[in-house]
Tab-separated table of C-alpha atoms in Angstrom:
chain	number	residue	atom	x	y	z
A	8	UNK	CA	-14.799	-6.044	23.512
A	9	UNK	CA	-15.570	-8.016	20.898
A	10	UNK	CA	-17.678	-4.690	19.131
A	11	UNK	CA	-14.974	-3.112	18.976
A	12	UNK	CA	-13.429	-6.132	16.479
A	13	UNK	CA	-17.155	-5.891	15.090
A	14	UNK	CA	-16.549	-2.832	13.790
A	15	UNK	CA	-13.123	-2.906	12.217
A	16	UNK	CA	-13.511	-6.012	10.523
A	17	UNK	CA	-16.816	-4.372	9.021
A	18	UNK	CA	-15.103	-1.450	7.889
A	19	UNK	CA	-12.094	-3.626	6.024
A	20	UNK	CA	-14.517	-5.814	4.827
A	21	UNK	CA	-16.559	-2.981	2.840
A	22	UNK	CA	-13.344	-1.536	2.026
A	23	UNK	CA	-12.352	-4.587	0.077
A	24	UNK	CA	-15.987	-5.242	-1.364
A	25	UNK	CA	-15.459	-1.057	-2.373
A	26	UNK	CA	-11.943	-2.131	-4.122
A	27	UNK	CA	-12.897	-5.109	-5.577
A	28	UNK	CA	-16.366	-3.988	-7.207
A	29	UNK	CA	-14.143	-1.206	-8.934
A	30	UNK	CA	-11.167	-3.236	-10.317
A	31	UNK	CA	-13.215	-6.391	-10.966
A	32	UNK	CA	-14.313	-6.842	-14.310
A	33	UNK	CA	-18.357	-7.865	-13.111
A	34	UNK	CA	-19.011	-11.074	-14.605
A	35	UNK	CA	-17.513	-14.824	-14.664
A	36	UNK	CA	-19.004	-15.964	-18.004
A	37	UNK	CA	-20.006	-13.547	-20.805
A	38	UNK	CA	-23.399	-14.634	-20.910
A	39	UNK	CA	-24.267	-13.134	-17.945
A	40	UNK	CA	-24.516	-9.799	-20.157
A	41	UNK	CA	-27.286	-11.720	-22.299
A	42	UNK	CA	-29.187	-12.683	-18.735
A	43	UNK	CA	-29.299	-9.142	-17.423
A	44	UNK	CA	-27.862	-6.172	-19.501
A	45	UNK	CA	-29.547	-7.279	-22.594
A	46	UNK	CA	-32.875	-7.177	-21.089
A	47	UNK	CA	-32.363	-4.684	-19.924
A	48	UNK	CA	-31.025	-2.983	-22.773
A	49	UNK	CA	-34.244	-4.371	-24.816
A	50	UNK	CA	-36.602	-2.645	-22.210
A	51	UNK	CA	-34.318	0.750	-22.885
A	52	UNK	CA	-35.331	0.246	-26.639
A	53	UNK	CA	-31.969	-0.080	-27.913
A	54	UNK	CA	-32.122	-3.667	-28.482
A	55	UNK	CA	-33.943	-5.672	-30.622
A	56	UNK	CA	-36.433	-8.840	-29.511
A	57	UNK	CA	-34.797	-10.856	-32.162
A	58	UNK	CA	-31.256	-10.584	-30.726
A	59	UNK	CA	-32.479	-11.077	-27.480
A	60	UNK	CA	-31.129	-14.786	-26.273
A	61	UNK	CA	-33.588	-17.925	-25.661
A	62	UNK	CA	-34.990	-17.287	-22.336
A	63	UNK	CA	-36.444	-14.238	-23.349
A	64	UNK	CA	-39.018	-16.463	-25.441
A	65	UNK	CA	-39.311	-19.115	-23.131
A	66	UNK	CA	-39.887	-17.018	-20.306
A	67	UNK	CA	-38.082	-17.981	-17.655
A	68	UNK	CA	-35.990	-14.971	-16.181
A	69	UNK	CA	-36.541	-13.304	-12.861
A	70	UNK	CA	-37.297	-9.470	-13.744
A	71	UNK	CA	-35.576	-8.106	-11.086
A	72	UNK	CA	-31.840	-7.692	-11.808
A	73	UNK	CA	-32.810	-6.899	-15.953
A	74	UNK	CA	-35.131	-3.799	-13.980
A	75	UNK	CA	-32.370	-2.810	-11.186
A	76	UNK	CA	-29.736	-2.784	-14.378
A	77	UNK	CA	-32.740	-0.683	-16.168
A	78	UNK	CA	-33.137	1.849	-13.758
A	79	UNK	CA	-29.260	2.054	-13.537
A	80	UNK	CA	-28.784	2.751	-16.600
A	81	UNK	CA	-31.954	5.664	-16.455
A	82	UNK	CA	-30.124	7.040	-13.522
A	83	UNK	CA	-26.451	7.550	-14.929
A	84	UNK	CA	-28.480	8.643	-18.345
A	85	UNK	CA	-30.228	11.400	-16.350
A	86	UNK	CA	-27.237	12.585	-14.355
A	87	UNK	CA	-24.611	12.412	-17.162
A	88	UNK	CA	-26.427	13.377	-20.243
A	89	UNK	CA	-25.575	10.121	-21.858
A	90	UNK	CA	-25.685	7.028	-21.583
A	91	UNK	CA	-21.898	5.518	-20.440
A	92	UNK	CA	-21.830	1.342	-20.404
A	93	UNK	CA	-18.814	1.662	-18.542
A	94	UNK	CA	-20.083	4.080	-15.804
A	95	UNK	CA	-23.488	1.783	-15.221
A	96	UNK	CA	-21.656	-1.574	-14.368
A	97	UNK	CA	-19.179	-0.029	-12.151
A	98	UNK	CA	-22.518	1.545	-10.617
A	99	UNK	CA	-23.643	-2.207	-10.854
A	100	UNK	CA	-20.923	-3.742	-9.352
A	101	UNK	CA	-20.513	-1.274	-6.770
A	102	UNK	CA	-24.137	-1.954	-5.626
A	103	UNK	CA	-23.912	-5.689	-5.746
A	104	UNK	CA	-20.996	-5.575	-4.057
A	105	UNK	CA	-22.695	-3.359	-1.031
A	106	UNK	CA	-25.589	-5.707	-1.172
A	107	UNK	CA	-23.817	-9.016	-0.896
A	108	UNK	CA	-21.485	-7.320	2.162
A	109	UNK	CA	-24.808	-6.185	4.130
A	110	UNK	CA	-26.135	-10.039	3.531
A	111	UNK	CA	-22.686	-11.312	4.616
A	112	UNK	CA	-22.393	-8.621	7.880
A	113	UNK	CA	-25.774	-9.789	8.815
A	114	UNK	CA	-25.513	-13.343	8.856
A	115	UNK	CA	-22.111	-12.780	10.275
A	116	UNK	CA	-23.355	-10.979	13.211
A	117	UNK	CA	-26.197	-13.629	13.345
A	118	UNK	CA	-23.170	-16.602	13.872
A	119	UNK	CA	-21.241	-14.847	16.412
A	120	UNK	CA	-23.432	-16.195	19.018
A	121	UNK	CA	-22.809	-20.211	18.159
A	122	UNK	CA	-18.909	-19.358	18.995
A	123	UNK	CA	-18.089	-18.765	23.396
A	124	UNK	CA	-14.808	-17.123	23.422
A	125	UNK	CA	-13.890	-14.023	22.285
A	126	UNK	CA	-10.428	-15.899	20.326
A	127	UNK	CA	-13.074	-17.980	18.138
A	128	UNK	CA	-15.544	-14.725	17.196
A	129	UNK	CA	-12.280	-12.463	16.467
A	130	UNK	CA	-11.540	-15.368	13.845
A	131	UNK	CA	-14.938	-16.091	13.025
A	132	UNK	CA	-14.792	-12.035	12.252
A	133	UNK	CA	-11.704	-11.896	10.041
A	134	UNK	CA	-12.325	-15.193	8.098
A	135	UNK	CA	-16.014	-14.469	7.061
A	136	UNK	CA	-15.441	-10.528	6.315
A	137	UNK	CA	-12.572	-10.306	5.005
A	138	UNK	CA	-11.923	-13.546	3.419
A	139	UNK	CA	-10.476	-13.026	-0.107
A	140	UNK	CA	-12.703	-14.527	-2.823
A	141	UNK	CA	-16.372	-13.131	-0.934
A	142	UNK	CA	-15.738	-9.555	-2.408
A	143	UNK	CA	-14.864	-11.205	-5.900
A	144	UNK	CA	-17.934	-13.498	-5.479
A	145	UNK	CA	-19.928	-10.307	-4.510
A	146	UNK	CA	-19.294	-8.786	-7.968
Protein backbone atom coordinates (compact mmCIF):
# COMPACT_ATOMS: atom_id res chain seq x y z
CA UNK A 1 0.00 0.00 0.00
CA UNK A 2 2.10 2.38 1.13
CA UNK A 3 4.41 1.92 -2.48
CA UNK A 4 1.94 2.88 -4.14
CA UNK A 5 2.05 6.54 -2.08
CA UNK A 6 5.95 5.88 -2.57
CA UNK A 7 5.69 6.39 -5.90
CA UNK A 8 3.40 9.34 -6.44
CA UNK A 9 4.86 11.45 -3.97
CA UNK A 10 8.29 10.68 -5.84
CA UNK A 11 6.99 11.61 -9.04
CA UNK A 12 5.43 15.20 -7.65
CA UNK A 13 8.35 15.67 -5.82
CA UNK A 14 10.77 15.57 -9.03
CA UNK A 15 8.16 17.36 -10.78
CA UNK A 16 8.51 20.32 -8.50
CA UNK A 17 12.44 19.99 -8.15
CA UNK A 18 12.00 19.90 -12.47
CA UNK A 19 9.82 23.32 -12.11
CA UNK A 20 11.65 24.93 -9.67
CA UNK A 21 15.34 24.34 -11.08
CA UNK A 22 13.88 26.04 -14.34
CA UNK A 23 12.12 29.17 -12.94
CA UNK A 24 14.56 29.64 -10.04
CA UNK A 25 17.12 32.04 -10.57
CA UNK A 26 20.23 29.42 -9.07
CA UNK A 27 21.84 31.27 -6.43
CA UNK A 28 20.95 33.08 -2.93
CA UNK A 29 23.93 35.49 -2.78
CA UNK A 30 25.84 36.67 -5.88
CA UNK A 31 29.00 35.47 -4.74
CA UNK A 32 28.23 32.16 -5.25
CA UNK A 33 29.12 32.94 -9.08
CA UNK A 34 32.75 33.97 -7.77
CA UNK A 35 32.88 30.37 -5.71
CA UNK A 36 32.00 28.22 -8.69
CA UNK A 37 31.37 29.79 -12.20
CA UNK A 38 34.40 31.89 -12.00
CA UNK A 39 36.63 29.04 -11.51
CA UNK A 40 35.37 27.60 -13.56
CA UNK A 41 35.33 30.13 -16.09
CA UNK A 42 39.25 30.71 -15.24
CA UNK A 43 39.94 26.93 -16.01
CA UNK A 44 37.88 27.62 -19.55
CA UNK A 45 40.56 30.42 -20.15
CA UNK A 46 38.22 33.16 -20.36
CA UNK A 47 39.00 34.58 -17.10
CA UNK A 48 41.81 36.07 -15.75
CA UNK A 49 43.83 34.86 -12.30
CA UNK A 50 43.82 38.42 -11.24
CA UNK A 51 40.01 38.81 -11.21
CA UNK A 52 39.65 35.66 -9.72
CA UNK A 53 38.30 36.34 -5.88
CA UNK A 54 40.51 35.55 -2.60
CA UNK A 55 40.14 31.93 -2.16
CA UNK A 56 41.57 31.23 -5.31
CA UNK A 57 45.04 32.39 -3.71
CA UNK A 58 44.51 31.08 -0.48
CA UNK A 59 43.49 27.85 -1.61
CA UNK A 60 40.78 26.76 0.03
CA UNK A 61 37.94 25.67 -2.49
CA UNK A 62 36.71 22.17 -3.06
CA UNK A 63 37.38 21.46 -6.95
CA UNK A 64 34.49 19.67 -7.52
CA UNK A 65 31.49 21.92 -8.29
CA UNK A 66 34.17 24.70 -10.24
CA UNK A 67 34.97 21.08 -12.51
CA UNK A 68 31.15 19.77 -12.73
CA UNK A 69 30.30 23.67 -13.82
CA UNK A 70 33.54 23.16 -16.24
CA UNK A 71 32.51 20.24 -17.91
CA UNK A 72 28.97 21.83 -18.20
CA UNK A 73 29.89 24.42 -19.80
CA UNK A 74 32.31 21.98 -22.41
CA UNK A 75 29.20 20.00 -22.92
CA UNK A 76 26.55 22.77 -23.97
CA UNK A 77 29.80 24.35 -25.95
CA UNK A 78 30.13 21.08 -27.91
CA UNK A 79 26.45 20.49 -28.57
CA UNK A 80 25.45 24.13 -29.35
CA UNK A 81 28.37 25.57 -31.12
CA UNK A 82 28.71 28.24 -28.53
CA UNK A 83 29.01 28.83 -25.50
CA UNK A 84 25.31 30.09 -23.87
CA UNK A 85 25.68 31.27 -19.88
CA UNK A 86 22.13 31.05 -19.76
CA UNK A 87 21.72 27.48 -21.19
CA UNK A 88 24.70 26.04 -18.69
CA UNK A 89 23.05 27.14 -15.31
CA UNK A 90 19.68 26.02 -16.22
CA UNK A 91 21.74 22.72 -17.12
CA UNK A 92 23.24 23.44 -13.57
CA UNK A 93 20.32 23.91 -11.77
CA UNK A 94 18.50 21.25 -13.37
CA UNK A 95 21.24 18.77 -12.23
CA UNK A 96 21.49 20.03 -8.71
CA UNK A 97 18.13 19.97 -8.44
CA UNK A 98 18.00 16.01 -9.57
CA UNK A 99 20.86 15.43 -7.26
CA UNK A 100 19.53 16.97 -4.09
CA UNK A 101 15.88 15.03 -4.89
CA UNK A 102 17.78 11.50 -5.25
CA UNK A 103 19.63 12.46 -1.70
CA UNK A 104 16.23 13.55 -0.30
CA UNK A 105 14.18 10.20 -1.90
CA UNK A 106 16.85 8.15 -0.37
CA UNK A 107 16.98 9.24 3.02
CA UNK A 108 13.27 9.51 2.76
CA UNK A 109 12.82 5.96 1.98
CA UNK A 110 15.54 5.25 4.66
CA UNK A 111 12.95 7.08 7.53
CA UNK A 112 9.89 5.37 6.54
CA UNK A 113 10.76 2.54 8.69
CA UNK A 114 11.04 4.69 12.24
CA UNK A 115 7.13 5.59 11.51
CA UNK A 116 4.31 2.14 12.23
CA UNK A 117 1.23 3.20 10.54
CA UNK A 118 0.62 3.71 7.20
CA UNK A 119 -1.33 7.51 8.26
CA UNK A 120 2.24 8.67 9.70
CA UNK A 121 4.50 7.37 6.42
CA UNK A 122 1.72 8.88 3.91
CA UNK A 123 2.59 12.24 5.86
CA UNK A 124 6.04 11.53 6.45
CA UNK A 125 5.83 11.10 2.34
CA UNK A 126 4.12 14.36 1.42
CA UNK A 127 5.91 16.62 4.01
CA UNK A 128 9.56 15.54 3.16
CA UNK A 129 8.98 15.32 -0.84
CA UNK A 130 7.04 17.71 -1.56
CA UNK A 131 7.54 20.26 1.03
CA UNK A 132 7.84 23.74 -0.58
CA UNK A 133 11.22 25.38 0.13
CA UNK A 134 13.43 21.67 -0.49
CA UNK A 135 13.17 22.20 -4.36
CA UNK A 136 14.18 25.99 -3.87
CA UNK A 137 16.94 24.84 -1.43
CA UNK A 138 17.91 22.19 -4.10
CA UNK A 139 18.78 24.94 -6.61
Amino acid sequence: MIKKHLWKFAVAGLIIHLIAAWFNIGYFNQDEHYQILEFSLFKLGKLAPYRLSWEYAAEIRPGLQPFIAYWMWKLVTFCKGSDDPFLTATLLRLVTALIGFTAQASITVYGLRFFNTDRAKRLFLWFSLTLWFVPYMHN
